[in-house]
Short mmCIF file of C-alpha atoms in Angstrom, two decimals:
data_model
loop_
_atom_site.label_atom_id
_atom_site.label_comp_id
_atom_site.label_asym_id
_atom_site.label_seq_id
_atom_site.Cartn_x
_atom_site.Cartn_y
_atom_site.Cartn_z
CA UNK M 641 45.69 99.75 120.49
CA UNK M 642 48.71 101.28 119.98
CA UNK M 643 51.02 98.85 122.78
CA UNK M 644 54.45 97.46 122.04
CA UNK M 645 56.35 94.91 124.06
CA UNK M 646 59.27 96.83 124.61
CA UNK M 647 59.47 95.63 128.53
CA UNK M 648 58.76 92.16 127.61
CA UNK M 649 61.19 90.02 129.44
CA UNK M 650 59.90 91.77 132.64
CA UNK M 651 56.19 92.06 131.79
CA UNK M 652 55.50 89.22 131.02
CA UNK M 653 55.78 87.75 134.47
CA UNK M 654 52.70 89.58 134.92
CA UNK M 655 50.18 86.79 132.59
CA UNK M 656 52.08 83.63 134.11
CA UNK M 657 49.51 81.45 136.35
CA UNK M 658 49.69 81.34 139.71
CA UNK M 659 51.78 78.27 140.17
CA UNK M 660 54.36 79.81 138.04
CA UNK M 661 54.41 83.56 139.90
CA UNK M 662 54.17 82.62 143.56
CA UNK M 663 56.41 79.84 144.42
CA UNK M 664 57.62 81.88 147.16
CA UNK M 665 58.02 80.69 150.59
CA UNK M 666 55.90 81.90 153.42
CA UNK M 667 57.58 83.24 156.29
CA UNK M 668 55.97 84.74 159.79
CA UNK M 669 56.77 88.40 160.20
CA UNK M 670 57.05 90.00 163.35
CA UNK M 671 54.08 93.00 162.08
CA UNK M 672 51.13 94.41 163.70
CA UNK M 673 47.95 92.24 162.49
CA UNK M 674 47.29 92.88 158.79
CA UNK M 675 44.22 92.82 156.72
CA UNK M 676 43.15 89.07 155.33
CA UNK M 677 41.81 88.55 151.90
CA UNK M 678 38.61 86.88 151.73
CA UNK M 679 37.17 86.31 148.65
CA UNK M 680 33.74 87.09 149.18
CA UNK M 681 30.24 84.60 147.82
CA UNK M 682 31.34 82.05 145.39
CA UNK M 683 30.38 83.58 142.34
CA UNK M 684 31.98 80.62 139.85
CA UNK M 685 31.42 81.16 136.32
CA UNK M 686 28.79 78.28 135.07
CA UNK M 687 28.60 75.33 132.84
CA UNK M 688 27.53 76.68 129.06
CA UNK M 689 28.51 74.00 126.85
CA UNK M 690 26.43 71.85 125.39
CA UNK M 691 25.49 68.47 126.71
CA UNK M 692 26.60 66.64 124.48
CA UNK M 693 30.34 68.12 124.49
CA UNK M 694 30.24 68.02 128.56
CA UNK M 695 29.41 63.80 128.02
CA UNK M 696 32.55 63.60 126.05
CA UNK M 697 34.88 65.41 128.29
CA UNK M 698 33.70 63.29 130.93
CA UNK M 699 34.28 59.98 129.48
CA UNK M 700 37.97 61.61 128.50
CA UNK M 701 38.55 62.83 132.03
CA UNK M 702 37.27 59.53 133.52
CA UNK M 703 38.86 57.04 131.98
CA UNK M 704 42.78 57.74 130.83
CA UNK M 705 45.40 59.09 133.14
CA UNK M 706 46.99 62.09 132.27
CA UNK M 707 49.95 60.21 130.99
CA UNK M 708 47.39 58.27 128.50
CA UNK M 709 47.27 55.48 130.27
CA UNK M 710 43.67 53.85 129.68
CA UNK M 711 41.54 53.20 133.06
CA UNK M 712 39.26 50.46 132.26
CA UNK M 713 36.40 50.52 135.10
CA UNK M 714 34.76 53.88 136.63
CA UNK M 715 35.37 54.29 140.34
CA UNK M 716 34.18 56.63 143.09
CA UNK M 717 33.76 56.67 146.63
CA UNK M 718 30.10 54.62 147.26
CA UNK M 719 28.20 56.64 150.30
CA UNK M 720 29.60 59.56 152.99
CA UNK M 721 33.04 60.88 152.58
CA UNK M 722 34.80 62.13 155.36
CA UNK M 723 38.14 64.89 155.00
CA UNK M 724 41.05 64.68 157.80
CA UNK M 725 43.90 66.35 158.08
CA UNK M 726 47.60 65.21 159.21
CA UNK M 727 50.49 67.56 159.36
CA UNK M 728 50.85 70.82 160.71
CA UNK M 729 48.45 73.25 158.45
CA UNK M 730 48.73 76.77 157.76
CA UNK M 731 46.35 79.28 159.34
CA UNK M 732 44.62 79.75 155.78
CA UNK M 733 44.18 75.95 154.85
CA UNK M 734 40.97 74.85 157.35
CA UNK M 735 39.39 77.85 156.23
CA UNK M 736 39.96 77.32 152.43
CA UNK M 737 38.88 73.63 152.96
CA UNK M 738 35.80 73.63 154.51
CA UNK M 739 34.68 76.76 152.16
CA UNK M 740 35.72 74.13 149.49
CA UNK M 741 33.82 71.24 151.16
CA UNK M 742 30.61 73.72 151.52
CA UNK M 743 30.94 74.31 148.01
CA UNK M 744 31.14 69.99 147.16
CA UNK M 745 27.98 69.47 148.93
CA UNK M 746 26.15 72.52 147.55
CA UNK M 747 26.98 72.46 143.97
CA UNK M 748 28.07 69.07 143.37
CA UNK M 749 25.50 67.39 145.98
CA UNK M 750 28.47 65.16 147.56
CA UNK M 751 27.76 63.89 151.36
CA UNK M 752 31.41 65.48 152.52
CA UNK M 753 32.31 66.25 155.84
CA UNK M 754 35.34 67.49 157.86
CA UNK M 755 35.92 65.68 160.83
CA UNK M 756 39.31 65.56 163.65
CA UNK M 757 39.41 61.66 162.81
CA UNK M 758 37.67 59.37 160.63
CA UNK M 759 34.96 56.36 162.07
CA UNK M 760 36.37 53.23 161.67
CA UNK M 761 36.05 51.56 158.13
CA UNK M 762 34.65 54.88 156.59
CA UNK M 763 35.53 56.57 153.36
CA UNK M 764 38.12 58.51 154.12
CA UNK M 765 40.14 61.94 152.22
CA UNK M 766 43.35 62.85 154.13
CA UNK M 767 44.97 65.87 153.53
CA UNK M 768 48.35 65.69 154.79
CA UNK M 769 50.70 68.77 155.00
CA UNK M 770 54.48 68.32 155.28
CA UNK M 771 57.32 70.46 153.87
CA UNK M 772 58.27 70.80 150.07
CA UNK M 773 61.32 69.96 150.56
CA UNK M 774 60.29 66.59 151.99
CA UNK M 775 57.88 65.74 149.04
CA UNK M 776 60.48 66.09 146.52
CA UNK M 777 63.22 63.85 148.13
CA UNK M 778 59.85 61.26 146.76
CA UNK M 779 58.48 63.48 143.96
CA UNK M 780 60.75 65.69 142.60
CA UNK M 781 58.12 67.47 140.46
CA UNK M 782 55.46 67.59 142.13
CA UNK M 783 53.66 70.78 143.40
CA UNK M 784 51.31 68.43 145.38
CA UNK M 785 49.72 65.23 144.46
CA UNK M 786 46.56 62.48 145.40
CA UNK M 787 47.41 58.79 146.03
CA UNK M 788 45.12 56.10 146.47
CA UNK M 789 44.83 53.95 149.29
CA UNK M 790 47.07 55.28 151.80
CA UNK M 791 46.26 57.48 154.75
CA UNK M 792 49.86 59.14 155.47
CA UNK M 793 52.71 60.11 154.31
CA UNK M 794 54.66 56.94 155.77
CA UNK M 795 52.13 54.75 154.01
CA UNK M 796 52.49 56.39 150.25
CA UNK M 797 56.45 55.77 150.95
CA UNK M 798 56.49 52.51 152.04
CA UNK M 799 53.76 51.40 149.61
CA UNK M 800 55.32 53.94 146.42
CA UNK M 801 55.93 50.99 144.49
CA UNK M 802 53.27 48.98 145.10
CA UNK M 803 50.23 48.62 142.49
CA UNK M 804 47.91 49.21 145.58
CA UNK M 805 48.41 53.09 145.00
CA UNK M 806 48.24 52.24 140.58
CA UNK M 807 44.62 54.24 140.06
CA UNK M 808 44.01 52.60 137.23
CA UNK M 809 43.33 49.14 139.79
CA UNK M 810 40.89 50.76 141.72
CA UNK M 811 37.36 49.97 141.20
CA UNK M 812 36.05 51.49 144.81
CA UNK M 813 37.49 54.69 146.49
CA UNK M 814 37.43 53.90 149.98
CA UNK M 815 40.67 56.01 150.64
CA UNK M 816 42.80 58.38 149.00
CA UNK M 817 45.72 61.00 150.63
CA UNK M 818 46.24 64.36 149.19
CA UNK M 819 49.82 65.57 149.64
CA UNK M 820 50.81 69.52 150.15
CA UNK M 821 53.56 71.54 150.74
CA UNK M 822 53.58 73.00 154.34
CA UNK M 823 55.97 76.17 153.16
CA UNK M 824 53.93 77.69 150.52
CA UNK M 825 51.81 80.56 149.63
CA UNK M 826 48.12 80.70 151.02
CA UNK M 827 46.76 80.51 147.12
CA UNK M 828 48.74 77.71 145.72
CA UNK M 829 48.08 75.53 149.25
CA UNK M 830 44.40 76.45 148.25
CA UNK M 831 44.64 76.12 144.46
CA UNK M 832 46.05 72.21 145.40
CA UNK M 833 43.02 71.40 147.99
CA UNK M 834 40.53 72.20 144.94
CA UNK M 835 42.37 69.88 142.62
CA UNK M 836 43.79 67.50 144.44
CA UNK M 837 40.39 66.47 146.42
CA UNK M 838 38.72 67.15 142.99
CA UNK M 839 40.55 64.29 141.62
CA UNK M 840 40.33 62.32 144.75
CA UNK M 841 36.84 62.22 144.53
CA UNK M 842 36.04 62.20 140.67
CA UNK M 843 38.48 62.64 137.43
CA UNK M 844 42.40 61.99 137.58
CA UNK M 845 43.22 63.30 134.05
CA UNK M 846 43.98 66.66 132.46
CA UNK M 847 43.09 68.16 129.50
CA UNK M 848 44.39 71.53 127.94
CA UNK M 849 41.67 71.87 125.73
CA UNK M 850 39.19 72.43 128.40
CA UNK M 851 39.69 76.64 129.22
CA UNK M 852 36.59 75.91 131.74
CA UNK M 853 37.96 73.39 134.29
CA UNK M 854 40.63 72.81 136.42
CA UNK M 855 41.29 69.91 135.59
CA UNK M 856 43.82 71.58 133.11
CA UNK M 857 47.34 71.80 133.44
CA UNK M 858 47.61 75.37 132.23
CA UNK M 859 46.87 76.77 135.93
CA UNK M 860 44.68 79.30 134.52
CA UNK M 861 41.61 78.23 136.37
CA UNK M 862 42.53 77.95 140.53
CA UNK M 863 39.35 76.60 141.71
CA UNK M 864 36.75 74.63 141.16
CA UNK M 865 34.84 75.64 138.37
CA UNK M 866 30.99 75.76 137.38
CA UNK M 867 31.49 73.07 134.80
CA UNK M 868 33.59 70.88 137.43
CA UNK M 869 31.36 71.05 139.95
CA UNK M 870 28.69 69.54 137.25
CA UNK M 871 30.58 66.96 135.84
CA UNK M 872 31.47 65.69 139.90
CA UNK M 873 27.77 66.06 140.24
CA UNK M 874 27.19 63.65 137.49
CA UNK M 875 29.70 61.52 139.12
CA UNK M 876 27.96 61.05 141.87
CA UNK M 877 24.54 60.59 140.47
CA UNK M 878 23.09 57.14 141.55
CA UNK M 879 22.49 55.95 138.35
CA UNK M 880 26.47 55.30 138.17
CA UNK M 881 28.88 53.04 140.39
CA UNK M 882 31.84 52.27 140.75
CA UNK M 883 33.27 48.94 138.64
CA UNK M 884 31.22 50.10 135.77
CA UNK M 885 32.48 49.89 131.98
CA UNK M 886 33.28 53.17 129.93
CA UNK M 887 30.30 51.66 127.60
CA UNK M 888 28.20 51.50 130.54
CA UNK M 889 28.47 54.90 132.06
CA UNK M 890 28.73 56.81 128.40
CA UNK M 891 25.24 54.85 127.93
CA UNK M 892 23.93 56.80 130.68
CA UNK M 893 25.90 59.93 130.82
CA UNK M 894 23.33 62.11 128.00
CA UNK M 895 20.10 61.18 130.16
CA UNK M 896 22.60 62.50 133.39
CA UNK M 897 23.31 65.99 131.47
CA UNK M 898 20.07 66.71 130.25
CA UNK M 899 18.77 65.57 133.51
CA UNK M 900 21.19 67.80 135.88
CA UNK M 901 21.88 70.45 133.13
CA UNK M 902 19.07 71.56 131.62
CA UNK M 903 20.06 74.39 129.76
CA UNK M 904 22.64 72.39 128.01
CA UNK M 905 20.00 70.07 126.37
CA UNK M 906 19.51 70.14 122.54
CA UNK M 907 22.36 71.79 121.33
CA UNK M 908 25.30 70.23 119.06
CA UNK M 909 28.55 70.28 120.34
CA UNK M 910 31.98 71.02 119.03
CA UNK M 911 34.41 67.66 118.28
CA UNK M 912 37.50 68.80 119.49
CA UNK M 913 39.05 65.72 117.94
CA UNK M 914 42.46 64.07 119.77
CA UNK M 915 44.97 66.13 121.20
CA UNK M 916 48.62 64.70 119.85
CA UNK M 917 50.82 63.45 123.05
CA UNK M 918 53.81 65.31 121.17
CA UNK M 919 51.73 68.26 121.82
CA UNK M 920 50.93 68.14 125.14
CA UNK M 921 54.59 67.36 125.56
CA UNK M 922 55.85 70.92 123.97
CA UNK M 923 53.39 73.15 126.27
CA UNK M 924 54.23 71.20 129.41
CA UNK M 925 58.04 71.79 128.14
CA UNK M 926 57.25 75.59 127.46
CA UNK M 927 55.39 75.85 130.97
CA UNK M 928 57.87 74.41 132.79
CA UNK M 929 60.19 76.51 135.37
CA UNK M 930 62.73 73.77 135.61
CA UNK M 931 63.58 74.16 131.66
CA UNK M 932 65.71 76.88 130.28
CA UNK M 933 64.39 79.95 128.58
CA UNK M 934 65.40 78.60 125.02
CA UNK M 935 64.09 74.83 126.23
CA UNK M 936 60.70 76.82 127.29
CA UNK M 937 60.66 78.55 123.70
CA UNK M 938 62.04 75.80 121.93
CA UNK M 939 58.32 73.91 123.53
CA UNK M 940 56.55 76.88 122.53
CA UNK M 941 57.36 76.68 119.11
CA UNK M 942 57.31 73.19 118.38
CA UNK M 943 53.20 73.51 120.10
CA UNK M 944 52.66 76.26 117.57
CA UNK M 945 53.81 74.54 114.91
CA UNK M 946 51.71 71.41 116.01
CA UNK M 947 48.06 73.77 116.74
CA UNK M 948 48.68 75.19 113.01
CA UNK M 949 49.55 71.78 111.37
CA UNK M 950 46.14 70.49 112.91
CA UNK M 951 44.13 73.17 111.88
CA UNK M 952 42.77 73.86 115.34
CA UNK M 953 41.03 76.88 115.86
CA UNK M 954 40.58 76.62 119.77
CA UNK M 955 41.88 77.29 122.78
CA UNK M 956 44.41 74.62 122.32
CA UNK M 957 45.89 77.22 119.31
CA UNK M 958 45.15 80.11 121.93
CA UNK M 959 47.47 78.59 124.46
CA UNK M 960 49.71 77.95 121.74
CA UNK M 961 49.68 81.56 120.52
CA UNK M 962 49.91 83.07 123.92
CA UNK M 963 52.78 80.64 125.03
CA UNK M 964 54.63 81.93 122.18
CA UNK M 965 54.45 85.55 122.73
CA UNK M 966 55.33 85.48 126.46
CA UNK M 967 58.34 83.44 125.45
CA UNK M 968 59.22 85.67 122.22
CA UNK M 969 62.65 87.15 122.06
CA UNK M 970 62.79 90.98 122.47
CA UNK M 971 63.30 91.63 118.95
CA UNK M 972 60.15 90.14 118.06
CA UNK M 973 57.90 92.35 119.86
CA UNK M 974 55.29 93.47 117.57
CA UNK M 975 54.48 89.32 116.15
CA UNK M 976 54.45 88.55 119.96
CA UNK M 977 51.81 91.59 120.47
CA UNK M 978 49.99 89.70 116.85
CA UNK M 979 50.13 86.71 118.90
CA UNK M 980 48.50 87.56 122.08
CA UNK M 981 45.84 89.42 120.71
CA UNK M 982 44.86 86.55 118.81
CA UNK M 983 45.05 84.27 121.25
CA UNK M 984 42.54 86.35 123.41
CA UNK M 985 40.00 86.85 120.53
CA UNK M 986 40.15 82.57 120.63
CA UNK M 987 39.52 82.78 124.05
CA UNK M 988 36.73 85.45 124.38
CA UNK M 989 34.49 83.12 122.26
CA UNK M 990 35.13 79.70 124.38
CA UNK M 991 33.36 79.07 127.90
CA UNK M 992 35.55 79.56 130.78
CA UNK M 993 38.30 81.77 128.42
CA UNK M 994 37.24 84.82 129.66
CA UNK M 995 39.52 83.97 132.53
CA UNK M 996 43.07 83.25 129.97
CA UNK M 997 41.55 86.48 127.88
CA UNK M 998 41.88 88.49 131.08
CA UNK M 999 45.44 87.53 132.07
CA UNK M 1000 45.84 88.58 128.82
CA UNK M 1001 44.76 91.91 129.41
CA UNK M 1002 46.68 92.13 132.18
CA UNK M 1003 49.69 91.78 130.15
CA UNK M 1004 48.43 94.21 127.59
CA UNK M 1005 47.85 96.81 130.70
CA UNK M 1006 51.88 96.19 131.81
CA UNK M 1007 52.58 96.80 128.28
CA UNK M 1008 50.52 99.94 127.90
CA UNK M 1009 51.67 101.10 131.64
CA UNK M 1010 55.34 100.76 130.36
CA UNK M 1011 54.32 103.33 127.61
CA UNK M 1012 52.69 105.49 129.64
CA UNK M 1013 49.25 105.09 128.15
CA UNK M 1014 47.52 105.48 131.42
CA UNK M 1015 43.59 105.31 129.88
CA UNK M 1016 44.20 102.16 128.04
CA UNK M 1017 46.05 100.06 131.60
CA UNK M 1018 43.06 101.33 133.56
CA UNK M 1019 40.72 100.60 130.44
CA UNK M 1020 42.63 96.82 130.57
CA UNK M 1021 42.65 96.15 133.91
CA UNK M 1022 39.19 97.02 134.51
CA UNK M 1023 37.91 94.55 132.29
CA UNK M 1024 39.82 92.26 134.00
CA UNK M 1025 38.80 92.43 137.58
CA UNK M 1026 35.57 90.84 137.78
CA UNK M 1027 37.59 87.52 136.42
CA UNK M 1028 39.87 87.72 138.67
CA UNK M 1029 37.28 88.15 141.55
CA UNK M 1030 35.01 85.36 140.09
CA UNK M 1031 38.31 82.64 140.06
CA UNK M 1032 39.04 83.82 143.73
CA UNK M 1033 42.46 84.19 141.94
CA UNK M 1034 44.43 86.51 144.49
CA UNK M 1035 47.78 86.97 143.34
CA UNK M 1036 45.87 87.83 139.70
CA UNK M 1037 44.09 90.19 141.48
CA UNK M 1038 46.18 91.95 143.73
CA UNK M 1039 48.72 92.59 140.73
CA UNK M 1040 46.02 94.61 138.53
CA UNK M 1041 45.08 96.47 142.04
CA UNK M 1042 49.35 97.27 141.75
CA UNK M 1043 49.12 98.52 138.09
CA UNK M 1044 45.85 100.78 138.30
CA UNK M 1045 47.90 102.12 141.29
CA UNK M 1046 50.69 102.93 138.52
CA UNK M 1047 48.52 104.20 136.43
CA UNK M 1048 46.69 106.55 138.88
CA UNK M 1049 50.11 107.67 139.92
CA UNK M 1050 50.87 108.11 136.21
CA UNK M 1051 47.85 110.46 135.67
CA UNK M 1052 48.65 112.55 139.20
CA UNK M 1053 45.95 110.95 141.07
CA UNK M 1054 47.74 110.14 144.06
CA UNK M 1055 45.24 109.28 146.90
CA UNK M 1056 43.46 106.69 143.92
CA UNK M 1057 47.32 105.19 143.76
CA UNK M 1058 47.64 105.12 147.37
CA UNK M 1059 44.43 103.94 147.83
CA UNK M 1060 44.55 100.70 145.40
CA UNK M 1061 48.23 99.74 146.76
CA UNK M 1062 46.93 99.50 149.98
CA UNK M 1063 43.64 97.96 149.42
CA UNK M 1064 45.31 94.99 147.36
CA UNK M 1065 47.84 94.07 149.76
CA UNK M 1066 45.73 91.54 151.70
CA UNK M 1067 45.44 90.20 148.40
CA UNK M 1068 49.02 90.20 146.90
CA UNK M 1069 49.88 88.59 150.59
CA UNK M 1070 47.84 85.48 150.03
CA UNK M 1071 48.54 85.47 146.80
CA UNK M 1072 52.52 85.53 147.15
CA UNK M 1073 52.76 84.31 150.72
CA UNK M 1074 54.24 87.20 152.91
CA UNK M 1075 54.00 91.07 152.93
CA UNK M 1076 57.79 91.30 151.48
CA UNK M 1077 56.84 89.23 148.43
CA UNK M 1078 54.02 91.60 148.08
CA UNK M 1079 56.16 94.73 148.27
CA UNK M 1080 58.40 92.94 145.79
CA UNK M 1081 55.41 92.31 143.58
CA UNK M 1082 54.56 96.05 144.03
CA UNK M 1083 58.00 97.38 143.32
CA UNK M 1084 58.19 95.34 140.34
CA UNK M 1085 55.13 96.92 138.74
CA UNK M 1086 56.59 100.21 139.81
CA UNK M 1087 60.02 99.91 138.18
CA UNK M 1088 57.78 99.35 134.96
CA UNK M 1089 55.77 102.87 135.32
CA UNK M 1090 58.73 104.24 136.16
CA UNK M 1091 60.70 103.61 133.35
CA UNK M 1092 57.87 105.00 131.40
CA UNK M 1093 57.79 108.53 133.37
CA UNK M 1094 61.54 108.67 133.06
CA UNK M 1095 61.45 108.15 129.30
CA UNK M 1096 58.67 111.17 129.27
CA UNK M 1097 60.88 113.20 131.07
CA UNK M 1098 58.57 113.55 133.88
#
């Protein structure tokens, strides 16, 4: 291909999830009305796993906590659930959640409903917005968070302590409180309704190995996807409830998959085998923004280390691989470049790694814009978009609408550049929550196209 990574302290902001990119506060802005991004029909990519690999992701997802702590009965909420909200909510939120509660009942077949107040005694989902800064006097880390049994925000504090909110005791969802930051960006308030009432209503672990699910802490997938909206199906089929043994529901849980996924029947799946905890500990090091950059790389290479000692060949060694690269020192440019492309050869050959191979791409695009090869960013980014479009990923989209901009302006085409700035701004504003951070988004792709006309001598 022909790319270096000569820009890659700067570019490689450009592959970092959402969560990572847009922590940016939104502000009001006294400006005429502006364009809103709306994402168009759900379009999610589906389920195409086997059966028999989906059953044991399920039991994995359904009965540990993400910090490995075992959960010993399977709950659920047992007939109608009905979504409130407290706080003061954006203008994007009620429109995000009730597309998201459309998509619950039509995909996953779950009787949801929003309502201004809940009946007495009913199952109940409250969504409560309040600031960050509020949240993290509690929860220092968290981006948003679900709680059991608790209906406010007063509640969860007063109770915080209490093993009435411990997940692991509850053997009926009759209530649960999802927690988010007031003061965001549009896409991660969003991105947190789709996992946070996800796990409300069906798994409350995380697993990196599963590139098709959101129920992954990499942040590559923002919404609920075709697989989760299977396995929450299964959930809720009536042949399980709540207070039931892993033994019992894994007894049922093949007839459930054939049953609900048909096209899944028959064929053998992989064995991923266990995932180390030390692991899981060095990628949540490397993809943290509170670490340092050498504590970040430090994680990245210990994971590396770990994927190649266990012989993995998935996307567990993909994240691995592509963690390392966007963490690589400058002088190690072309094993970084290795690295990534790699990583999204992995990826192109697992379900639901299309989306990491695209952000990929994108990376190789910034890369190839900072060169000034203009064909292969266009080339990059156009195999890219649909991905984008299909994850309803905004901030991911708008910034490949900002680099074929850069490239059009790169090959003279100037009403093409013009033309893609301003048709991904509605974008780029939900995406990174005001029409400065979009210009700043913008410029920063800009600098990078620069620097390659200036070293042309154009």
């Amino acid at each position: 291909m022909g790319l270096t990574l000569a820009c890659a302290t700067l570019a490689l902001s450009a592959c970092v999830p959402t969560s990572e990119v847009a922590r940016l506060e939104a502000r009001t802005e006294a400006v005429a009305p502006l364009a809103v991004y709306r994402p168009g029909d759900v379009n999610p990519l589906p389920p195409s796993r086997p059966n028999s690999e989906m059953v044991e992701d399920f039991l994995e997802l359904g009965f540990a906590m993400e910090s490995g702590r075992p959960i010993e009965t399977f709950s659920r909420f047992e007939g109608p659930v009905t979504v409130v909200t407290g706080g003061a909510a954006p203008v994007t939120a009620i429109p995000d959640l009730d597309r998201l509660i459309a998509r619950l009942r039509a995909e996953a077949g779950i009787d949801i409903d929003r309502a201004i107040s809940a009946p007495e005694g009913a199952n109940t989902i409250t969504v409560q917005f309040l600031p960050r800064r509020q949240m993290q006097t509690v929860v220092p880390a968290a981006a948003c968070f679900v709680v059991p049994n608790v209906g406010t925000w007063q509640d969860f504090v007063a109770n915080r302590r209490s093993p009435s909110i411990d997940w692991t005791r509850v053997t009926q969802r009759r209530q649960a409180a999802v927690f988010i930051p007031d003061d965001t960006t549009p896409q991660e308030i969003r991105d947190c309704l789709h996992e946070e009432i996800g796990q409300a209503l069906g798994p409350l672990n995380d697993l990196f190995r599963l590139s098709d699910s959101i129920f992954n802490d990499d942040n590559f997938q923002t919404t609920l996807t075709g697989f989760d909206m299977l396995l929450l199906r299964v959930w809720y089929a009536p042949e399980l409830q709540s207070g039931m043994t892993r033994d019992e529901v894994a007894a049922r849980l093949p007839t459930l998959f054939n049953r609900l996924n048909p096209v899944g029947r028959g064929r053998a799946g992989v064995v991923a085998g266990p995932t180390p905890r030390e692991w899981q500990l060095a990628v949540e090091q490397a993809l943290s923004s509170d670490g340092g950059l050498s504590q970040r790389r430090e994680g990245a290479e210990r994971a590396l280390d770990m994927a190649r000692a266990q012989g993995w060949t998935d996307s567990r060694l993909a994240l691995s691989l592509m963690l390392g690269a966007r963490l690589a020192p400058r002088d190690r440019g072309e094993t970084a470049l290795e690295s990534l492309l790699s990583a999204a050869e992995i990826f192109r050959r697992l379900p639901g790694g299309e989306i990491h191979a695209a952000h990929i791409d994108m990376h190789l695009a910034v890369q190839a814009l900072a060169t000034g090869q203009t064909d292969i960013a266009l080339e990059l980014t156009r195999e890219a978009m649909p991905f984008a479009q299909r994850t309803e990923n905004a901030a991911f989209l708008a910034s490949l609408g900002f680099i074929r901009s850069q490239a059009e302006l790169q090959a003279g085409n100037l009403e093409a550049a013009e033309r893609l700035r301003v048709d991904s701004m509605p974008a780029a504003r939900y995406g990174f929550g005001s029409q400065s951070a979009a210009e700043a988004r913008f410029e920063e792709i800009a600098r990078i196209a620069g620097a390659a006309q200036r070293l042309a001598g154009l």
